[in-house]
Structures are given as C-alpha cells and as structure tokens.
CSV table of C-alpha atoms and ligand atoms in Angstrom, one decimal:
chain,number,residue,atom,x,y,z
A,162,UNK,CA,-40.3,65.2,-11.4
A,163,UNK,CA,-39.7,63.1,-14.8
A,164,UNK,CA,-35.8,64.2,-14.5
A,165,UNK,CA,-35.2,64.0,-10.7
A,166,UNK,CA,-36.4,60.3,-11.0
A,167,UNK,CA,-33.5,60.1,-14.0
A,168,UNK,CA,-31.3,61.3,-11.7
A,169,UNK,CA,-32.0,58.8,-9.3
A,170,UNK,CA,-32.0,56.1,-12.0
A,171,UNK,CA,-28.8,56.7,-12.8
A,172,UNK,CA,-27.3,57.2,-9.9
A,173,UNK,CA,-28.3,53.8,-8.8
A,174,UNK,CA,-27.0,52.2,-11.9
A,175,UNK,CA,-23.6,54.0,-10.8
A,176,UNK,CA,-23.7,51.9,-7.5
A,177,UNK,CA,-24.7,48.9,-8.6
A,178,UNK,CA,-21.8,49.2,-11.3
A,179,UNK,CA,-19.0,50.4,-8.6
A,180,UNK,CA,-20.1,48.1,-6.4
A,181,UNK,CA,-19.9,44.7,-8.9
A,182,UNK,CA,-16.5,45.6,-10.2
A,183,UNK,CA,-15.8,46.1,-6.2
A,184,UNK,CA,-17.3,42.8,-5.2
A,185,UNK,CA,-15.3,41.2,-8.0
A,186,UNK,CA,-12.0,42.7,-7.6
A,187,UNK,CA,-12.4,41.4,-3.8
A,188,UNK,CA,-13.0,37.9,-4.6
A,189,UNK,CA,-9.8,36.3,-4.6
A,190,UNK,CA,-9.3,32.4,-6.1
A,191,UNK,CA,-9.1,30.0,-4.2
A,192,UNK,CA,-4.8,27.9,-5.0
A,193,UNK,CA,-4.8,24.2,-4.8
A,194,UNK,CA,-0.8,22.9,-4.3
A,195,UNK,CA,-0.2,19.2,-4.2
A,196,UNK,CA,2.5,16.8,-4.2
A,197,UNK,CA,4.6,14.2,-2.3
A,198,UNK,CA,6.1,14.8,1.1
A,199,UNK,CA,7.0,12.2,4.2
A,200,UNK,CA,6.1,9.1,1.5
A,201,UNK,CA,3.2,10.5,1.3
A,202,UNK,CA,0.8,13.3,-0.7
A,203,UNK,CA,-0.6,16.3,-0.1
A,204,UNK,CA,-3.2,18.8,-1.1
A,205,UNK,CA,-3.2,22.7,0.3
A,206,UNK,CA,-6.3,24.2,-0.5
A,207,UNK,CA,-6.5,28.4,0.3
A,208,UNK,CA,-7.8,31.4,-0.9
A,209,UNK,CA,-5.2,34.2,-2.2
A,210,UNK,CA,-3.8,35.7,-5.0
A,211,UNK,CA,-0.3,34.8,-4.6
A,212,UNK,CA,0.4,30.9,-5.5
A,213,UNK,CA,2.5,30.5,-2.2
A,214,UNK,CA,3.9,26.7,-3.6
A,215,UNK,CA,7.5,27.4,-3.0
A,216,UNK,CA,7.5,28.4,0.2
A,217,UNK,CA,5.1,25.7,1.3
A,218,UNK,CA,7.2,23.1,0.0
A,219,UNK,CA,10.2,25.1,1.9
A,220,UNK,CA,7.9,24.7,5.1
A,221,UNK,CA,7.7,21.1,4.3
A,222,UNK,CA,11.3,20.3,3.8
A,223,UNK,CA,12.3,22.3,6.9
A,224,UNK,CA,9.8,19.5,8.6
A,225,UNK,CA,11.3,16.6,6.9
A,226,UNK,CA,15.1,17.7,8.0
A,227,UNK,CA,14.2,17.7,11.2
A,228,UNK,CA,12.0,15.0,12.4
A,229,UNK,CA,12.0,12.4,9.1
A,230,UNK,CA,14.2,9.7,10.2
A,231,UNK,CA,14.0,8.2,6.9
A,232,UNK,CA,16.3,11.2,5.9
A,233,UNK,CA,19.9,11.1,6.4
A,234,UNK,CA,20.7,15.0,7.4
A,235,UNK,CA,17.4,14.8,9.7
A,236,UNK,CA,17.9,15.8,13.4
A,237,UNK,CA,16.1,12.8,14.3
A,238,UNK,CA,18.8,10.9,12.0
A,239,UNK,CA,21.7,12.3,13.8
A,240,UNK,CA,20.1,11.7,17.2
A,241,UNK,CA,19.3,7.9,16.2
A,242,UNK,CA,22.7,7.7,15.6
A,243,UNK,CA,24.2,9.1,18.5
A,244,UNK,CA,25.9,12.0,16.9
A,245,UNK,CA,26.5,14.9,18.4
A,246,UNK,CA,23.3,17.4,17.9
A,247,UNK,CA,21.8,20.5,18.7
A,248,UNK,CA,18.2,20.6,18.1
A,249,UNK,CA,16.4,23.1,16.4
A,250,UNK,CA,12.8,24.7,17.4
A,251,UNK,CA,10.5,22.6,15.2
A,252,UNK,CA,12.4,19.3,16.9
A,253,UNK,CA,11.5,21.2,20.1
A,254,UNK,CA,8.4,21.7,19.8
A,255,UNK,CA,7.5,18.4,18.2
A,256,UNK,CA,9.6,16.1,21.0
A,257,UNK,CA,8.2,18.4,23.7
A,258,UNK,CA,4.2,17.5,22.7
A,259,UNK,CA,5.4,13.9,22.5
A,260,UNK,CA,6.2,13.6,25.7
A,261,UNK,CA,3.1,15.5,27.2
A,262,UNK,CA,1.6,13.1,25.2
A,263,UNK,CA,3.1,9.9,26.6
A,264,UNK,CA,2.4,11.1,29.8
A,265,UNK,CA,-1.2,11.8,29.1
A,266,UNK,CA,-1.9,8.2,27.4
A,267,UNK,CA,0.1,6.4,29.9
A,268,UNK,CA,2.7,5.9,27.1
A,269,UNK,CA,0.2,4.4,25.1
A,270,UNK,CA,2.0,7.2,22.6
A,271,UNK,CA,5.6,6.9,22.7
A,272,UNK,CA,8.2,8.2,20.4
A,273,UNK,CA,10.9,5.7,21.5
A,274,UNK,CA,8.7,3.0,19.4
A,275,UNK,CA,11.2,2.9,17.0
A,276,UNK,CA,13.6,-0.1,17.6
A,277,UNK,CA,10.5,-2.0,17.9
A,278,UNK,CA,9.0,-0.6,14.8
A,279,UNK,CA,11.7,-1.2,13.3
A,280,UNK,CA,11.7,-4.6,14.0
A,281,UNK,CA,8.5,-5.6,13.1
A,282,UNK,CA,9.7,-4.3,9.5
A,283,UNK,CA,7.8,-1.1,9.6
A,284,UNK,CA,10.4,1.8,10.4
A,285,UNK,CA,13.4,3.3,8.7
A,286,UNK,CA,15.4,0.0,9.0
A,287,UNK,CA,13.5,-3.3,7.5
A,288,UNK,CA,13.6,-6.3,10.3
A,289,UNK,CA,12.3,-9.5,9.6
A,290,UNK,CA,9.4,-10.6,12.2
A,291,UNK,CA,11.0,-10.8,15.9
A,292,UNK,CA,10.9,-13.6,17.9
A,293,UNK,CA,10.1,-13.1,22.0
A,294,UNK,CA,13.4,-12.7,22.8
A,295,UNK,CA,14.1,-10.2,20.5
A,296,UNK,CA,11.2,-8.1,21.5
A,297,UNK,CA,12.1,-8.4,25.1
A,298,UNK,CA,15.9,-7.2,24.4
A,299,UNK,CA,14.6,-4.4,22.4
A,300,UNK,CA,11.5,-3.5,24.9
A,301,UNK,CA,14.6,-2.6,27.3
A,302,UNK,CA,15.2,0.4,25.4
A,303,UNK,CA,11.2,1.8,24.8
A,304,UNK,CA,10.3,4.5,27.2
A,305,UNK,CA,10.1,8.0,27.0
A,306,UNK,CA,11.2,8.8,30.4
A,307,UNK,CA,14.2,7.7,30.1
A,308,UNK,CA,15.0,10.4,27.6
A,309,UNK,CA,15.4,14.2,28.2
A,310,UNK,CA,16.4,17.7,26.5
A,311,UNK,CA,18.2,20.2,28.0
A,312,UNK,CA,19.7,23.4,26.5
A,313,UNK,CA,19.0,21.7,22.7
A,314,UNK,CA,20.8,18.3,23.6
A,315,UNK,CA,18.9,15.0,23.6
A,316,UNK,CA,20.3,13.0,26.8
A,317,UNK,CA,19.6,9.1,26.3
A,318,UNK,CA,19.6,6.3,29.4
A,319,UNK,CA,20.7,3.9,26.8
A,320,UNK,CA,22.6,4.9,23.5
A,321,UNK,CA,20.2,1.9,21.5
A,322,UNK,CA,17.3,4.0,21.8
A,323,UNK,CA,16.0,5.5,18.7
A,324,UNK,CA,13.2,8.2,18.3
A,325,UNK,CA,10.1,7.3,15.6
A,326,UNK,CA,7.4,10.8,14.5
A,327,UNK,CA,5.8,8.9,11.7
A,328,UNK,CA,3.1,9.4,14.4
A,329,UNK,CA,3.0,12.9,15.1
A,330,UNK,CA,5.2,14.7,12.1
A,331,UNK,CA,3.0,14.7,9.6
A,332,UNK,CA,0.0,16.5,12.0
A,333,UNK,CA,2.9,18.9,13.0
A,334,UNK,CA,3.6,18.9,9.3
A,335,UNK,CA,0.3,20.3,8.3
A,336,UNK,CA,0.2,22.7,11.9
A,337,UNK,CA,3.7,23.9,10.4
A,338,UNK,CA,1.7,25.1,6.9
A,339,UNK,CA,-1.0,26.3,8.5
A,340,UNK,CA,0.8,29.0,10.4
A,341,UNK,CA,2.6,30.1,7.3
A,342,UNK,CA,0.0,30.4,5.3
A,343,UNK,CA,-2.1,32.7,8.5
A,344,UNK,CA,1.3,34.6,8.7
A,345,UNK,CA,0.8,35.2,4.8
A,346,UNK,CA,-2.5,36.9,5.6
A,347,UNK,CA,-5.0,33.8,4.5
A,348,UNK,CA,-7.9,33.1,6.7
A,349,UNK,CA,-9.4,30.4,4.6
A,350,UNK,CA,-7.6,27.3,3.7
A,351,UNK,CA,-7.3,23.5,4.5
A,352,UNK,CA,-4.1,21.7,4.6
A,353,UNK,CA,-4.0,17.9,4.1
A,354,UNK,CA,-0.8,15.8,4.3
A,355,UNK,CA,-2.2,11.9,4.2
A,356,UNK,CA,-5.0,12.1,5.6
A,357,UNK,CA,-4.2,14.5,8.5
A,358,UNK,CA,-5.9,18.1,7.8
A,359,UNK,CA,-6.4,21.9,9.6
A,360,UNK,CA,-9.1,23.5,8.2
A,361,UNK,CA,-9.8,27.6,8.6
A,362,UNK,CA,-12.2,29.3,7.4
A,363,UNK,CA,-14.9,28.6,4.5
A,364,UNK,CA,-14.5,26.9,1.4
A,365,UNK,CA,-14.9,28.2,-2.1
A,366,UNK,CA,-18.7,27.7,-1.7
A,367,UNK,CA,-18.4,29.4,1.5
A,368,UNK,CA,-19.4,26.5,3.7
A,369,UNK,CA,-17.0,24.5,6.2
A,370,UNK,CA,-14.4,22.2,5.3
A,371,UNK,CA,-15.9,18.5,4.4
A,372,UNK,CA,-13.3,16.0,5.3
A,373,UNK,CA,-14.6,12.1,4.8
A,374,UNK,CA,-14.0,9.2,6.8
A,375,UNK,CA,-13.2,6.1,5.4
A,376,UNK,CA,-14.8,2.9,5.4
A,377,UNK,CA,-12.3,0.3,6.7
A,378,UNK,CA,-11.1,-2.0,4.0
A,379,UNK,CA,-9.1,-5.0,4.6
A,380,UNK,CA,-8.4,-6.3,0.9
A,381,UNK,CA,-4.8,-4.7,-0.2
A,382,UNK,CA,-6.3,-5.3,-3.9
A,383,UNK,CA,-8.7,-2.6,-3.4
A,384,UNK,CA,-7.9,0.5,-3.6
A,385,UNK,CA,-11.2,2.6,-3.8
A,386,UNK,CA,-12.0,4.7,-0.9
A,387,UNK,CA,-16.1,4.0,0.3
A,388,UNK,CA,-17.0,6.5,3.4
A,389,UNK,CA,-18.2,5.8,6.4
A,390,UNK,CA,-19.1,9.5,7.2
A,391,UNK,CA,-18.5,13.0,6.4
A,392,UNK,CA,-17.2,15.7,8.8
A,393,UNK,CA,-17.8,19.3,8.3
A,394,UNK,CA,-15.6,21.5,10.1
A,395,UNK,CA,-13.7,24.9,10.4
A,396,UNK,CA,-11.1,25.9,12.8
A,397,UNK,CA,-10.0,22.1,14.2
A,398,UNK,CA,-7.4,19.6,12.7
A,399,UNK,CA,-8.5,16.3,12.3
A,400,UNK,CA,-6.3,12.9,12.0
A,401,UNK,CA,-7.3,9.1,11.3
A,402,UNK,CA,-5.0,6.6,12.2
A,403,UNK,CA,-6.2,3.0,10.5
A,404,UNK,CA,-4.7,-0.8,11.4
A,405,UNK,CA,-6.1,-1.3,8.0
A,406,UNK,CA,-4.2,1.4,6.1
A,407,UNK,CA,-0.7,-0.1,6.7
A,408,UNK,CA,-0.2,-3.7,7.8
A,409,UNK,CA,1.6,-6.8,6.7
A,410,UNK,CA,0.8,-10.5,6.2
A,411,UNK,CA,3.6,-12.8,7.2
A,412,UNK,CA,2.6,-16.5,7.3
A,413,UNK,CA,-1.1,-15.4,6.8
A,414,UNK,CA,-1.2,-13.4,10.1
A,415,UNK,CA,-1.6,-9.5,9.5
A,416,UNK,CA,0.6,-7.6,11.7
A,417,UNK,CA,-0.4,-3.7,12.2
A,418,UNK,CA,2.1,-0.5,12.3
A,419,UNK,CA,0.6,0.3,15.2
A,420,UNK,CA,2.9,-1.0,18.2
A,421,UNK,CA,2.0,-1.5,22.1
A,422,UNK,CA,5.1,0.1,23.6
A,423,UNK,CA,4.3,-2.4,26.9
A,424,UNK,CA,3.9,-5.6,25.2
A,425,UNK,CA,6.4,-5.1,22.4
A,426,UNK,CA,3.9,-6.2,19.7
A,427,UNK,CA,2.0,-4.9,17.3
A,428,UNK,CA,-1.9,-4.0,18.3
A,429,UNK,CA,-4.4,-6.6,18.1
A,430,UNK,CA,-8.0,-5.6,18.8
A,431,UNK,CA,-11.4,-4.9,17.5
A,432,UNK,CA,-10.3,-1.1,16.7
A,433,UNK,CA,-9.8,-0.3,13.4
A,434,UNK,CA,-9.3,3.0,12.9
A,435,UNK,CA,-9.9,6.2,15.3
A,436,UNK,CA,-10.5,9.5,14.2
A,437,UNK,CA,-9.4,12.5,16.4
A,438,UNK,CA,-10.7,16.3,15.9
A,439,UNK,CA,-8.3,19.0,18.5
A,440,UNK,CA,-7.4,22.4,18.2
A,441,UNK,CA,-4.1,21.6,16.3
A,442,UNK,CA,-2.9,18.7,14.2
A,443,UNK,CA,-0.2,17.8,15.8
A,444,UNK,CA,-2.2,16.3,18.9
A,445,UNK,CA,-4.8,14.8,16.7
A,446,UNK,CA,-2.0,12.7,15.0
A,447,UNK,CA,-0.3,11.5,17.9
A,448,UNK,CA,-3.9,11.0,19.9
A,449,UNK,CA,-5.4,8.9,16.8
A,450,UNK,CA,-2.0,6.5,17.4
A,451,UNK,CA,-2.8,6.8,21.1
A,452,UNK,CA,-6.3,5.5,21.1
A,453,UNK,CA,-5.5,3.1,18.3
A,454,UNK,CA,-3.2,1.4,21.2
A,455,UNK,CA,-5.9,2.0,24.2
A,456,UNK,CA,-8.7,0.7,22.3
A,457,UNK,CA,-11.7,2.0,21.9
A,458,UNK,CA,-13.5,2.5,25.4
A,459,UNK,CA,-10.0,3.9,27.0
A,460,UNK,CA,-9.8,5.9,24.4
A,461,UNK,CA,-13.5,7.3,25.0
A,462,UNK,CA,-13.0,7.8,28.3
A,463,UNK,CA,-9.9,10.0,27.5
A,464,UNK,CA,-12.4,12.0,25.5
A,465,UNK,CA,-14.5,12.2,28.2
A,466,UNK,CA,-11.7,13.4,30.6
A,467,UNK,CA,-10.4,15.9,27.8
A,468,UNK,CA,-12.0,19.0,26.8
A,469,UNK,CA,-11.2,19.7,23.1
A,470,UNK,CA,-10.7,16.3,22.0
A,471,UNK,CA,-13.3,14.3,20.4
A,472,UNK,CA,-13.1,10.4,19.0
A,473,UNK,CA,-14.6,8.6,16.0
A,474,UNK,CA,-14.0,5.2,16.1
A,475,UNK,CA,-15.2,2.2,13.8
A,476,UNK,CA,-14.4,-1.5,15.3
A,477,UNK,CA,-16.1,-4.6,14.3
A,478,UNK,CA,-18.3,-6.2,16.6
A,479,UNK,CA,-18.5,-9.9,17.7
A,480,UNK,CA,-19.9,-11.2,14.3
A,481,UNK,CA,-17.7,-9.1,12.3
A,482,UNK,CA,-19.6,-5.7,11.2
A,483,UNK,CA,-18.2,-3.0,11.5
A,484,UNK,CA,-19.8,-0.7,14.5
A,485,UNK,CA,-19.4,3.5,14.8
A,486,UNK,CA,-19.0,4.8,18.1
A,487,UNK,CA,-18.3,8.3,19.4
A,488,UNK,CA,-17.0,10.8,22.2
A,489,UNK,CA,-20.1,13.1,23.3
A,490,UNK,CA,-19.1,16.4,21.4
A,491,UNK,CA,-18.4,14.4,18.0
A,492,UNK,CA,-21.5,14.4,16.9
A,493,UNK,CA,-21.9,18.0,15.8
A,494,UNK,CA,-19.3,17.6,13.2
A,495,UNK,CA,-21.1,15.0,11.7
A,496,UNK,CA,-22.5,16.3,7.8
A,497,UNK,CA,-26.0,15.5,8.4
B,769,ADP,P1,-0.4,6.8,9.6
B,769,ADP,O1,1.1,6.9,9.3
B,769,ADP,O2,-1.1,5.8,8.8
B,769,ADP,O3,-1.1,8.1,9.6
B,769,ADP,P2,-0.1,6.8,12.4
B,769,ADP,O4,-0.2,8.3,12.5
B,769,ADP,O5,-0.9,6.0,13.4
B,769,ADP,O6,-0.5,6.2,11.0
B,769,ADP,O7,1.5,6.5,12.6
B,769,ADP,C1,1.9,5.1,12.6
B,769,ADP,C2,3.4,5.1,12.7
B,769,ADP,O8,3.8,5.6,14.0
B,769,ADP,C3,4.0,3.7,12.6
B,769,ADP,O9,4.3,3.4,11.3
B,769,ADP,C4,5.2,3.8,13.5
B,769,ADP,O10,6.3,4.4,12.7
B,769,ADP,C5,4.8,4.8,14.6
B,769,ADP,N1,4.3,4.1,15.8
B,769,ADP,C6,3.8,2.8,15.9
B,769,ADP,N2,3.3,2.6,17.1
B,769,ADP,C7,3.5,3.8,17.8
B,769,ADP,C8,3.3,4.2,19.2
B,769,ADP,N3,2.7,3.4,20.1
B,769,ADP,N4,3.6,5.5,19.6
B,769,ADP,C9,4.2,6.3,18.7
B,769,ADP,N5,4.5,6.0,17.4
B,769,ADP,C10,4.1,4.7,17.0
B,770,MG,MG1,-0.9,9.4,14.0
C-alpha cells in the first residue's frame, strides 16, 4: 500500500517537473524595438524569440520611399514633381483608401491638401502665412477627384497639384508592421508610430493593450503628457489627431496643421483632438484628420452612420473646459 502510494508520489513529482520545464520553454519574451521614422518615434512591442528589428525597420523604410514626401526618391516625391512614375503596391493601396476616404467625409480628408499645407508652412516646402488670394489660387488645385490611377500612373487635371499622407502614412505605416510581424508567426504585439497603434493579442501580463489619451495641452513649454483616459484594447488600431500637438503662432494667432480643403484655411473650432478606434490603422489615421475638419457632432454622426468606427473627442466648452464626448460603442474601451 505504503509503496504504491510512492509510486504515485513520484510519479506526480515527474509531471509537475516535465510540465514546468514545458511551461517555461513555451513562454517566449516579449522584444521592444524603437526608434525614429517619418520625423517621428516608434515603439514595437511583440512576443517572440527572434528580435525581428531589421526587417521592421526594412518595412518602415519601404513606407517612407513611397509615400514620405519629405524624401527625395519617394513615389510621392516623383509624382509631386511631375516625373514620370510607376507606382508600387503600398502607393496603391495607401492612395486607393484615400480616396474612399474623401468620398466618405465629403473631402473633409483629402490627400491633395498639400499646396495648401504647404503654404501655411506646414508641409515639405516652408511658406510664409498666405494671404486670400494666395489661398484662392492655390484652392484651384485641392480636390481629389480631379486625380486618378490607372495601370500604376497617377493622371493629374492640373500638373500644380501635389499629394500630402502625413495624414494617413503613418497609420498605414504601423498596418504595414503589423502584417509582417503576423506573417512572422506573432499573435501578440502592439505597434506604435506617433501616437498611431495596432494592437493584437495580450500583453506581457496577459491583459489587452492600454493605450492613453492625452489631455490637450496648449503651452509649447510643456512638455509632460497628463491623460485624459485610458483605452484597453486588442485587435483594433487606434489614431489621435490633436490641433494642439502641432500648430504655430504667427502675430499671436495659433494656426493648426489641420487644413479645411473647402475654405483653404486651417481649422478653427472647439475640437481639439479626436480619437478614432477601426479595424486597421490606416482608416483610423486618416478618419481622426477627417473628424478633426467636420467637428465634432459631424464627426459623431459619421460614427453613428459607420459600423466599426468609434470617436473620442475632447473640445472645450463655452467657458473654456475641456468637455469628453463619444460615439455609442466607445465606451467599452474605456479602462474602467
Ligand atoms: P499627426 O501628424 O499629428 O498625427 P494628422 O494625422 O492629423 O496629425 O496629420 C496632419 C497632417 O496631415 C498635416 O500636417 C498635413 O500634412 C496633412 N493634412 C492637413 N489637413 C489635411 C486634410 N484635410 N486632409 C488630409 N491631410 C491633411
Ligand atoms: Mg491622421
């Protein structure tokens, strides 16, 4: 009796041994990668053996030389300047959204921006502030119809137009990653490039991605980041964009980098910053310009109209405060 009971001891002791050293073999790190990209940073957070750096940054780079007009050898470049182009399938993909987008916001979001963005000294070439007449010469070339691709060449109506995916690259940027790494076998991972993110997955203490959202803050000399709330997701993108995050004073007026494509000037209302959760990054980015443009009760109602898309949105109310409001199925990524 005394010896079956041994048996059975040690038997056990033989499974809870094999099993530990299996349990421990089978838990694999979880790799942080950061660095600069698109005049910005970014942090890659997934769990693997392998430190997959290099061929994120690759990923990166193959982003940047197509849709950064800020680099010479871009796609986008090449099309800005009228040179003779064949585009590749990350410009397809990207210029393709863009103008689903523009069509879906009433080209609220429009890639074509850029000679106005420009302008107002916040694109690829610096401009000084515009008077009307400028802006009304250069509103002549903003529109995304008048643009089209066919068999990899960009037609233009008017050779001055000029193509601007600050709003949208750096979403697709972090789309682009995510794919590689899931082609790389990793189910759990969150890729951030300024502020944009995808999140799969669980984190290293097995729970859902927490992402926070900031507290709007209007004095350039501060630099510390308060929150206004904290998302928890998995399995949705998520993109903020923020009047407050980049803007200029000229002659004590603050001008934001958000442009109206129908008035020509730069945004001026109550918004300040709109946070977007879809299925992929890409459409967050572009939306969170979108709404940032519509204001906030447009852009609400677009949630409304849109399954899949959900809006955060802080604006400050008549006396000043900042105010929260969101899209119905928001809430439920809200940390409690
Ligand atoms: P951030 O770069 O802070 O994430 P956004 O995603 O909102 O902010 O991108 C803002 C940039 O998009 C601007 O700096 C400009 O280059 C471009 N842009 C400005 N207005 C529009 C617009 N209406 N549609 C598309 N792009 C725009
Ligand atoms: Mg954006």
């Amino acid at each position: 009796m005394n010896s079956k009971l041994s048996i059975w001891k040690i038997l056990f002791l033989i499974f809870l041994f094999v099993g530990t050293i299996y349990i421990i073999r089978n838990q694999k790190p979880y790799i942080t990668n950061s660095g600069k990209i698109f005049g910005t940073y970014y942090k890659i957070t997934y769990k693997s053996e392998t430190d997959l750096h290099e061929i994120i940054k690759q990923k990166m780079s193959d982003v940047d030389n197509s849709l950064s007009p800020f680099n010479k050898k871009s796609i986008i470049t090449a099309i800005n300047n009228n040179c003779d182009t064949t585009v590749n399938e990350m410009f397809t993909h990207v210029f393709t959204l863009a103008q689903e987008i523009s069509e879906q916001t009433n080209g609220a979001f429009d890639i074509t921006v850029a000679p106005l963005v420009n302008a107002w000294g916040f694109g690829f070439k610096k401009g000084t502030l515009p008077d009307s007449t400028t802006v009304d010469s250069l509103r002549r070339y903003i529109g995304y119809n008048t643009l089209s691709l066919n068999n990899g060449k960009i037609t233009k109506l008017y050779p001055e137009t000029m193509l601007d995916c600050s709003a949208i690259a750096k979403g697709y940027g972090c789309d682009a990653v995510a794919t590689l790494l899931e082609d790389n076998g990793i189910a759990d991972f969150m890729v951030e490039i300024g502020g944009e993110v995808v999140t799969r997955g669980k984190n290293d203490k097995g729970s859902n991605w927490a992402i926070g959202i900031s507290k709007p803050n209007d004095n350039p000399g501060i630099t510390e980041n308060e929150l206004q709330d904290i998302i928890s997701i998995s399995g949705k993108s998520m993109a903020t964009s923020g009047n407050y995050r980049n803007f200029r004073y000229e002659n004590g007026k603050k001008y934001s980098h958000t442009i109206s494509p129908a008035t020509g000037y730069p945004v001026e209302h109550s918004l300040l910053s709109a946070t977007v959760i879809a299925d992929d990054c890409a459409t967050a980015d572009a939306l969170a310009t979108a709404f940032m443009v519509m204001g906030k009760d447009k852009a609400l109602e677009f949630c409304r109209n849109n399954e899949n898309i959900e809006g955060y949105f802080i604006y400050a109310n008549k006396d000043g405060r900042y105010k929260t409001a969101m899209s119905s199925g928001f809430g439920k990524y809200l940390r409690k």
